[in-house]
Structure formats: structure tokens, C-alpha cells
mmCIF file of C-alpha atoms in Angstrom:
data_model
loop_
_atom_site.group_PDB
_atom_site.id
_atom_site.type_symbol
_atom_site.label_atom_id
_atom_site.label_comp_id
_atom_site.label_asym_id
_atom_site.label_seq_id
_atom_site.Cartn_x
_atom_site.Cartn_y
_atom_site.Cartn_z
ATOM 1 C CA MET Y 1 29.046 -53.967 41.227
ATOM 2 C CA THR Y 2 27.072 -52.363 38.423
ATOM 3 C CA ALA Y 3 23.836 -52.675 40.406
ATOM 4 C CA ALA Y 4 25.515 -51.173 43.499
ATOM 5 C CA MET Y 5 26.784 -48.180 41.514
ATOM 6 C CA VAL Y 6 23.408 -47.572 39.836
ATOM 7 C CA ILE Y 7 21.735 -47.595 43.266
ATOM 8 C CA SER Y 8 24.374 -45.174 44.610
ATOM 9 C CA GLY Y 9 23.857 -42.860 41.650
ATOM 10 C CA THR Y 10 20.162 -42.429 42.435
ATOM 11 C CA ILE Y 11 20.474 -41.599 46.138
ATOM 12 C CA GLY Y 12 20.655 -37.837 45.487
ATOM 13 C CA LEU Y 13 17.352 -38.068 43.644
ATOM 14 C CA LEU Y 14 15.616 -39.640 46.652
ATOM 15 C CA VAL Y 15 17.217 -37.216 49.115
ATOM 16 C CA VAL Y 16 16.002 -34.165 47.180
ATOM 17 C CA LEU Y 17 12.538 -35.631 46.469
ATOM 18 C CA SER Y 18 11.990 -36.415 50.165
ATOM 19 C CA GLY Y 19 12.088 -32.691 50.990
ATOM 20 C CA GLN Y 20 13.271 -33.534 54.508
ATOM 21 C CA PRO Y 21 16.033 -31.776 56.497
ATOM 22 C CA VAL Y 22 19.445 -33.322 55.929
ATOM 23 C CA MET Y 23 19.866 -34.478 59.545
ATOM 24 C CA ASP Y 24 16.531 -36.299 59.398
ATOM 25 C CA VAL Y 25 17.350 -38.005 56.081
ATOM 26 C CA VAL Y 26 20.714 -39.240 57.366
ATOM 27 C CA PHE Y 27 19.188 -40.362 60.675
ATOM 28 C CA TRP Y 28 16.521 -42.448 58.949
ATOM 29 C CA ARG Y 29 19.111 -43.774 56.513
ATOM 30 C CA CYS Y 30 21.116 -45.035 59.478
ATOM 31 C CA ALA Y 31 18.025 -46.375 61.287
ATOM 32 C CA PHE Y 32 16.539 -48.338 58.383
ATOM 33 C CA GLY Y 33 20.003 -49.337 57.170
ATOM 34 C CA ALA Y 34 20.845 -50.690 60.636
ATOM 35 C CA VAL Y 35 17.725 -52.881 60.670
ATOM 36 C CA THR Y 36 18.634 -54.330 57.262
ATOM 37 C CA LEU Y 37 22.280 -54.932 58.138
ATOM 38 C CA LEU Y 38 21.353 -56.366 61.553
ATOM 39 C CA ILE Y 39 19.250 -59.043 59.835
ATOM 40 C CA VAL Y 40 22.052 -59.778 57.325
ATOM 41 C CA CYS Y 41 24.787 -59.989 59.981
ATOM 42 C CA ALA Y 42 22.626 -62.267 62.152
ATOM 43 C CA ALA Y 43 21.873 -64.517 59.170
ATOM 44 C CA LEU Y 44 25.603 -64.746 58.389
ATOM 45 C CA GLY Y 45 26.414 -65.600 62.022
ATOM 46 C CA LEU Y 46 28.711 -62.611 62.490
ATOM 47 C CA PHE Y 47 27.785 -61.869 66.102
ATOM 48 C CA ARG Y 48 30.577 -63.922 67.637
ATOM 49 C CA PRO Y 49 33.205 -62.577 70.080
ATOM 50 C CA GLU Y 50 36.123 -63.766 67.943
ATOM 51 C CA VAL Y 51 34.952 -61.874 64.832
ATOM 52 C CA MET Y 52 36.114 -58.442 66.070
ATOM 53 C CA SER Y 53 38.455 -57.241 68.791
ATOM 54 C CA ARG Y 54 37.682 -54.228 70.987
ATOM 55 C CA SER Y 55 40.223 -52.092 69.140
ATOM 56 C CA GLN Y 56 38.640 -53.018 65.806
ATOM 57 C CA ILE Y 57 35.207 -52.072 67.128
ATOM 58 C CA ALA Y 58 36.665 -48.720 68.220
ATOM 59 C CA TYR Y 59 38.201 -48.129 64.764
ATOM 60 C CA ALA Y 60 34.897 -49.036 63.097
ATOM 61 C CA ALA Y 61 33.068 -46.571 65.356
ATOM 62 C CA ILE Y 62 35.504 -43.753 64.487
ATOM 63 C CA GLY Y 63 35.025 -44.646 60.832
ATOM 64 C CA GLY Y 64 31.285 -44.391 61.451
ATOM 65 C CA VAL Y 65 31.667 -40.793 62.632
ATOM 66 C CA ALA Y 66 33.577 -40.012 59.415
ATOM 67 C CA ILE Y 67 31.156 -41.789 57.056
ATOM 68 C CA VAL Y 68 28.066 -40.216 58.658
ATOM 69 C CA SER Y 69 29.712 -36.770 58.488
ATOM 70 C CA ASN Y 70 30.367 -37.509 54.813
ATOM 71 C CA TRP Y 71 26.665 -38.275 54.213
ATOM 72 C CA ILE Y 72 25.534 -35.123 56.013
ATOM 73 C CA LEU Y 73 27.814 -32.850 53.964
ATOM 74 C CA LEU Y 74 27.076 -34.550 50.635
ATOM 75 C CA PHE Y 75 23.299 -34.492 51.132
ATOM 76 C CA ALA Y 76 23.517 -30.817 52.125
ATOM 77 C CA ALA Y 77 25.459 -30.106 48.910
ATOM 78 C CA PHE Y 78 22.777 -31.566 46.591
ATOM 79 C CA PRO Y 79 20.199 -28.743 46.792
ATOM 80 C CA ARG Y 80 22.886 -26.054 46.781
ATOM 81 C CA ALA Y 81 25.088 -26.995 43.820
ATOM 82 C CA SER Y 82 22.813 -29.607 42.158
ATOM 83 C CA ILE Y 83 23.232 -33.372 42.301
ATOM 84 C CA SER Y 84 25.437 -33.346 39.181
ATOM 85 C CA ILE Y 85 27.983 -30.807 40.400
ATOM 86 C CA ALA Y 86 28.053 -32.111 43.979
ATOM 87 C CA THR Y 87 28.682 -35.658 42.701
ATOM 88 C CA ALA Y 88 31.435 -34.548 40.319
ATOM 89 C CA VAL Y 89 33.209 -32.576 43.066
ATOM 90 C CA TYR Y 90 32.691 -35.480 45.503
ATOM 91 C CA ASN Y 91 34.731 -37.659 43.156
ATOM 92 C CA THR Y 92 37.876 -35.831 44.235
ATOM 93 C CA GLN Y 93 38.047 -38.568 46.928
ATOM 94 C CA PRO Y 94 41.068 -40.338 45.356
ATOM 95 C CA PHE Y 95 43.098 -37.131 45.635
ATOM 96 C CA MET Y 96 42.117 -36.688 49.281
ATOM 97 C CA LEU Y 97 43.346 -40.240 49.909
ATOM 98 C CA VAL Y 98 46.652 -39.552 48.139
ATOM 99 C CA ALA Y 99 47.171 -36.314 50.099
ATOM 100 C CA LEU Y 100 46.396 -37.980 53.439
ATOM 101 C CA GLY Y 101 48.655 -40.912 52.521
ATOM 102 C CA ALA Y 102 51.533 -38.543 51.753
ATOM 103 C CA MET Y 103 50.988 -36.508 54.927
ATOM 104 C CA PHE Y 104 50.538 -39.287 57.486
ATOM 105 C CA PHE Y 105 51.949 -42.465 55.964
ATOM 106 C CA GLY Y 106 54.890 -41.160 53.947
ATOM 107 C CA GLU Y 107 53.487 -42.445 50.657
ATOM 108 C CA ARG Y 108 55.384 -41.144 47.635
ATOM 109 C CA LEU Y 109 53.799 -38.585 45.311
ATOM 110 C CA THR Y 110 54.796 -39.431 41.749
ATOM 111 C CA LEU Y 111 54.797 -36.998 38.826
ATOM 112 C CA THR Y 112 51.868 -38.910 37.314
ATOM 113 C CA LYS Y 113 49.793 -38.505 40.481
ATOM 114 C CA LEU Y 114 50.643 -34.800 40.627
ATOM 115 C CA ALA Y 115 49.636 -34.431 36.961
ATOM 116 C CA TRP Y 116 46.239 -36.041 37.604
ATOM 117 C CA LEU Y 117 45.861 -33.815 40.655
ATOM 118 C CA GLY Y 118 46.579 -30.764 38.493
ATOM 119 C CA ILE Y 119 43.941 -31.813 35.946
ATOM 120 C CA ALA Y 120 41.360 -32.336 38.712
ATOM 121 C CA PHE Y 121 42.233 -28.940 40.223
ATOM 122 C CA GLY Y 122 41.768 -27.354 36.807
ATOM 123 C CA GLY Y 123 38.354 -29.017 36.596
ATOM 124 C CA MET Y 124 37.474 -27.615 40.017
ATOM 125 C CA LEU Y 125 38.429 -24.112 38.883
ATOM 126 C CA MET Y 126 36.201 -24.474 35.807
ATOM 127 C CA ILE Y 127 33.249 -25.501 37.966
ATOM 128 C CA VAL Y 128 33.802 -22.609 40.383
ATOM 129 C CA GLN Y 129 34.246 -20.125 37.513
ATOM 130 C CA ALA Y 130 30.959 -21.346 36.007
ATOM 131 C CA LYS Y 131 29.137 -20.027 39.065
ATOM 132 C CA SER Y 132 27.936 -16.904 37.301
ATOM 133 C CA GLY Y 133 26.373 -18.953 34.544
ATOM 134 C CA ALA Y 134 24.944 -21.678 36.751
ATOM 135 C CA THR Y 135 21.194 -22.054 36.817
ATOM 136 C CA THR Y 136 20.982 -24.764 39.484
ATOM 137 C CA GLY Y 137 21.358 -24.793 43.235
ATOM 138 C CA THR Y 138 20.553 -22.188 45.875
ATOM 139 C CA ASP Y 139 24.066 -21.568 47.140
ATOM 140 C CA TYR Y 140 26.508 -22.770 44.520
ATOM 141 C CA LEU Y 141 29.878 -22.120 46.151
ATOM 142 C CA SER Y 142 28.871 -23.473 49.562
ATOM 143 C CA GLY Y 143 27.542 -26.580 47.802
ATOM 144 C CA ILE Y 144 30.961 -27.136 46.208
ATOM 145 C CA LEU Y 145 32.699 -26.686 49.577
ATOM 146 C CA LEU Y 146 30.269 -29.110 51.249
ATOM 147 C CA ALA Y 147 30.954 -31.724 48.552
ATOM 148 C CA LEU Y 148 34.715 -31.275 49.064
ATOM 149 C CA GLY Y 149 34.194 -31.725 52.807
ATOM 150 C CA ALA Y 150 32.195 -34.897 52.126
ATOM 151 C CA ALA Y 151 35.054 -36.242 49.973
ATOM 152 C CA PHE Y 152 37.528 -35.482 52.780
ATOM 153 C CA PHE Y 153 35.509 -37.405 55.380
ATOM 154 C CA TYR Y 154 35.071 -40.306 52.953
ATOM 155 C CA ALA Y 155 38.863 -40.448 52.579
ATOM 156 C CA ILE Y 156 39.222 -40.467 56.385
ATOM 157 C CA ALA Y 157 36.733 -43.348 56.607
ATOM 158 C CA ALA Y 158 38.605 -45.243 53.875
ATOM 159 C CA ILE Y 159 41.928 -44.896 55.705
ATOM 160 C CA ILE Y 160 40.384 -46.099 58.971
ATOM 161 C CA THR Y 161 38.817 -49.071 57.178
ATOM 162 C CA LYS Y 162 42.321 -50.199 56.167
ATOM 163 C CA LYS Y 163 42.863 -50.950 59.866
ATOM 164 C CA LEU Y 164 40.000 -53.458 59.721
ATOM 165 C CA LYS Y 165 41.381 -56.068 57.331
ATOM 166 C CA GLY Y 166 39.750 -59.430 57.887
ATOM 167 C CA VAL Y 167 36.658 -57.960 59.555
ATOM 168 C CA PRO Y 168 33.399 -58.804 57.727
ATOM 169 C CA PRO Y 169 32.439 -55.610 55.875
ATOM 170 C CA HIS Y 170 28.722 -56.017 56.630
ATOM 171 C CA LEU Y 171 29.579 -55.822 60.336
ATOM 172 C CA ILE Y 172 31.682 -52.692 59.775
ATOM 173 C CA ALA Y 173 28.736 -51.091 57.971
ATOM 174 C CA LEU Y 174 26.359 -52.066 60.808
ATOM 175 C CA ILE Y 175 28.639 -50.442 63.405
ATOM 176 C CA GLN Y 176 28.908 -47.309 61.247
ATOM 177 C CA VAL Y 177 25.146 -46.808 60.883
ATOM 178 C CA THR Y 178 24.618 -47.612 64.578
ATOM 179 C CA VAL Y 179 27.082 -44.847 65.430
ATOM 180 C CA GLY Y 180 25.101 -42.622 63.059
ATOM 181 C CA ILE Y 181 21.890 -43.293 64.984
ATOM 182 C CA ALA Y 182 23.587 -42.282 68.248
ATOM 183 C CA MET Y 183 25.152 -39.183 66.635
ATOM 184 C CA LEU Y 184 21.983 -37.867 65.036
ATOM 185 C CA ALA Y 185 19.220 -38.892 67.454
ATOM 186 C CA PRO Y 186 19.569 -35.589 69.409
ATOM 187 C CA PHE Y 187 19.106 -33.621 66.160
ATOM 188 C CA ALA Y 188 16.355 -35.671 64.509
ATOM 189 C CA ASN Y 189 13.015 -33.901 64.272
ATOM 190 C CA PHE Y 190 10.796 -36.439 66.015
ATOM 191 C CA GLY Y 191 8.199 -33.764 66.795
ATOM 192 C CA HIS Y 192 7.348 -33.241 63.119
ATOM 193 C CA LEU Y 193 7.576 -36.608 61.429
ATOM 194 C CA PRO Y 194 6.516 -36.970 57.779
ATOM 195 C CA THR Y 195 2.769 -37.533 57.452
ATOM 196 C CA ASP Y 196 2.553 -38.928 53.911
ATOM 197 C CA ALA Y 197 3.384 -42.455 52.797
ATOM 198 C CA GLY Y 198 5.433 -41.219 49.817
ATOM 199 C CA THR Y 199 8.010 -39.491 52.014
ATOM 200 C CA TRP Y 200 8.302 -42.519 54.295
ATOM 201 C CA ALA Y 201 8.748 -44.737 51.236
ATOM 202 C CA LEU Y 202 11.660 -42.556 50.088
ATOM 203 C CA LEU Y 203 13.292 -42.598 53.538
ATOM 204 C CA ILE Y 204 12.881 -46.369 53.850
ATOM 205 C CA ALA Y 205 14.359 -46.823 50.371
ATOM 206 C CA VAL Y 206 17.389 -44.681 51.285
ATOM 207 C CA GLY Y 207 17.973 -46.864 54.356
ATOM 208 C CA VAL Y 208 17.081 -50.335 53.095
ATOM 209 C CA ILE Y 209 18.055 -50.169 49.402
ATOM 210 C CA HIS Y 210 20.681 -47.410 49.230
ATOM 211 C CA THR Y 211 22.404 -48.503 52.445
ATOM 212 C CA GLY Y 212 21.677 -52.123 53.377
ATOM 213 C CA VAL Y 213 21.231 -53.675 49.930
ATOM 214 C CA MET Y 214 23.879 -51.447 48.317
ATOM 215 C CA TYR Y 215 26.501 -52.401 50.930
ATOM 216 C CA ILE Y 216 25.723 -56.102 50.454
ATOM 217 C CA LEU Y 217 26.052 -55.825 46.654
ATOM 218 C CA LEU Y 218 29.179 -53.664 46.874
ATOM 219 C CA TYR Y 219 31.054 -55.860 49.310
ATOM 220 C CA GLY Y 220 30.002 -59.010 47.453
ATOM 221 C CA ALA Y 221 31.420 -57.494 44.258
ATOM 222 C CA ILE Y 222 34.689 -56.419 45.899
ATOM 223 C CA GLN Y 223 35.248 -60.009 47.066
ATOM 224 C CA LYS Y 224 34.719 -61.390 43.541
ATOM 225 C CA LEU Y 225 36.308 -58.791 41.239
ATOM 226 C CA PRO Y 226 39.915 -57.656 40.690
ATOM 227 C CA THR Y 227 40.683 -54.220 42.139
ATOM 228 C CA ASN Y 228 41.135 -52.517 38.767
ATOM 229 C CA LEU Y 229 37.669 -53.633 37.615
ATOM 230 C CA VAL Y 230 36.099 -52.451 40.878
ATOM 231 C CA GLY Y 231 37.767 -49.064 40.311
ATOM 232 C CA ALA Y 232 36.567 -48.881 36.707
ATOM 233 C CA LEU Y 233 32.963 -49.820 37.494
ATOM 234 C CA SER Y 234 32.824 -47.292 40.359
ATOM 235 C CA PHE Y 235 32.605 -44.521 37.757
ATOM 236 C CA ILE Y 236 29.126 -45.723 36.825
ATOM 237 C CA TYR Y 237 28.013 -43.900 39.994
ATOM 238 C CA PRO Y 238 28.712 -40.279 38.905
ATOM 239 C CA VAL Y 239 27.396 -40.930 35.382
ATOM 240 C CA VAL Y 240 24.096 -42.283 36.755
ATOM 241 C CA ALA Y 241 23.845 -39.358 39.213
ATOM 242 C CA ILE Y 242 24.301 -36.775 36.440
ATOM 243 C CA LEU Y 243 21.747 -38.558 34.231
ATOM 244 C CA ALA Y 244 19.256 -38.838 37.105
ATOM 245 C CA ASP Y 245 19.660 -35.125 37.849
ATOM 246 C CA PHE Y 246 18.942 -34.284 34.215
ATOM 247 C CA LEU Y 247 16.003 -36.680 33.757
ATOM 248 C CA ALA Y 248 14.301 -35.860 37.076
ATOM 249 C CA PHE Y 249 14.972 -32.136 37.417
ATOM 250 C CA GLY Y 250 16.085 -31.053 33.955
ATOM 251 C CA HIS Y 251 19.417 -29.778 35.305
ATOM 252 C CA ARG Y 252 21.729 -29.195 32.355
ATOM 253 C CA LEU Y 253 25.390 -28.556 33.037
ATOM 254 C CA GLN Y 254 26.784 -25.374 31.525
ATOM 255 C CA PRO Y 255 29.629 -26.021 29.024
ATOM 256 C CA LEU Y 256 32.289 -24.942 31.525
ATOM 257 C CA GLN Y 257 30.678 -27.046 34.276
ATOM 258 C CA LEU Y 258 30.525 -30.039 31.935
ATOM 259 C CA LEU Y 259 34.185 -29.619 31.004
ATOM 260 C CA GLY Y 260 35.201 -29.259 34.654
ATOM 261 C CA ALA Y 261 33.184 -32.320 35.726
ATOM 262 C CA ALA Y 262 34.697 -34.362 32.887
ATOM 263 C CA ALA Y 263 38.226 -33.256 33.902
ATOM 264 C CA ILE Y 264 37.646 -34.316 37.524
ATOM 265 C CA LEU Y 265 36.155 -37.687 36.587
ATOM 266 C CA ILE Y 266 38.870 -38.475 34.026
ATOM 267 C CA ALA Y 267 41.597 -37.469 36.492
ATOM 268 C CA ALA Y 268 39.967 -39.542 39.249
ATOM 269 C CA ALA Y 269 39.776 -42.524 36.875
ATOM 270 C CA GLY Y 270 43.414 -42.041 35.917
ATOM 271 C CA MET Y 271 44.456 -41.907 39.570
ATOM 272 C CA THR Y 272 42.311 -44.897 40.592
ATOM 273 C CA LEU Y 273 43.228 -47.114 37.651
ATOM 274 C CA GLY Y 274 46.897 -46.123 37.496
ATOM 275 C CA TRP Y 275 46.857 -44.601 34.013
ATOM 276 C CA SER Y 276 50.099 -43.007 32.841
ATOM 277 C CA LEU Y 277 50.198 -39.672 31.040
ATOM 278 C CA ALA Y 278 53.625 -40.340 29.534
ATOM 279 C CA ARG Y 279 54.155 -42.435 26.432
ATOM 280 C CA PRO Y 280 55.737 -45.780 27.239
ATOM 281 C CA ARG Y 281 59.309 -45.935 25.980
ATOM 282 C CA VAL Y 282 59.963 -48.452 23.236
ATOM 283 C CA ALA Y 283 62.532 -50.977 24.391
ATOM 284 C CA GLN Y 284 65.762 -50.753 22.395
ATOM 285 C CA ALA Y 285 67.082 -53.958 20.919
#
């Protein structure tokens, strides 16, 4: 799980260093990721008719549209708001899930959840207010909105995945990236392919390591670890992303940005791990 989160935290670095258009990066991520996952699924013997029903394949494909849309928006946010800010804002995913659960599945909103939501919203306001002092990104506000959109589509994909209990996750991932290839092939710039080996190495790494290998590590961890530990270790991802942004590009968060990012991440951790803001009452004898 730790390895999976460290790999995830460095994807923004590779996306920005590649210098390629977002559609092309996501297309090649899907293409190279599909090759990796195809080999894994074949080795595991997952290509059997009884493994997935037609309705499950359809749900996985819809989830693929959501997850690929999430990648497109997140990758587009990196150069606009910086990797650090985009990643912090992207971690509003738990709140998107709670909102969608309340709207469509009648899940109850507790006072604790609303309190964490309020803290995360306050963090968002701090990040937006820091725009005037920001020194990173070409279009700060649009980068924040793109990252929020990415979080929304991730939440959609997560809800759809709940319909696929019992389906091997590697097969779900393969269907998702295959859908991505079909979605983005009309927009990929095949007429002007990268000419240097360095760029191809970055694109291959994004597909093979940050998609294929990362999915294998992540799903292997989820099968072995309790849910609360998976949730706790998932916060390695934003920390690594912020560190990578600083070490590679020298992007320092302004004090208000840092405070806002911390508020979002703490609130997301509280929501994910079920922390309570109220003091537990001492039982009376």
C-alpha cells in the first residue's frame, strides 16, 4: 500500500515533465496500462465467461468513462494550479462520495460529517483566497475547478465500482483503460508523436508503473489490510505529491495555501477514518 501511494504521488511529476498535451498523456497511460493489465489478467486466468456478467461489464465500462474523465481533469489541473494545490483539492473526494451518497442512496449526514465538510470548505476558501499571492500555475482558479471536477468523477467511479463486488479488480481496471483507449483515440495526436526517448520513457512509466503496477499493488494491499489502515495509508499520496512538487520544481506553498491544504487533508482523513470531533462522554457509574 505504501509503495502504491508513493507511485501515485509521483504521477504529476511525470505528467508535467513529459510536456505532452493532456489528452495524449491519458491516451498513452491507458494504452500502456492496458498492455500491462492484459498480461496480468491472462496470467491470473481471469478471461473466463463466468468471471463477469454482461451487466457488470457495462458497469465497469461506465466506470471507465468516469475514471478517464477524472484523469483528464486532474492532469489538466497540474500545470494551472501546481501539483501540490491540485492534489490537495483533489482530496475532497470523500466529501463528494458523502454528498452523492446522501443525494442518491439516502445515506444519513451526521453532525460529525458536516463538521469535517465545513473544515474542508474552509480550507478550500483559504486556497482560493491565496490566489493573489500564488506564484505557481498559469491559471490558478481554473486549476482548482478542474481538480474539483476530477474529484467528482472519481467519486462517481467509486460508486459504480460498488456494483462490482466479487469481480477481480485487475479486470475492472483493464476494462476501464480499454474504454479510455476508445474514448481518446479520436483526440490523440498521432501526427506529431514524441521524437525523443526521454518523453516515451515518461509515457511508458505512466502507463506501466503508475497504472498497471500501481493497480496491482493497490488491489493486493486492499485484500490484505483492514479498511481503516488502507484509509490511513492513502494519505501518503498527497504528502508525496507535495514533496515531489517542491523537490522537482521548487514550488513552495504560500502560508494560506499551506493552511488550506492541511485543513482539507485533515478533514478528509477525519471523514475517511471516522474521527469524532466531540469528546467522548465518560460513562457514569
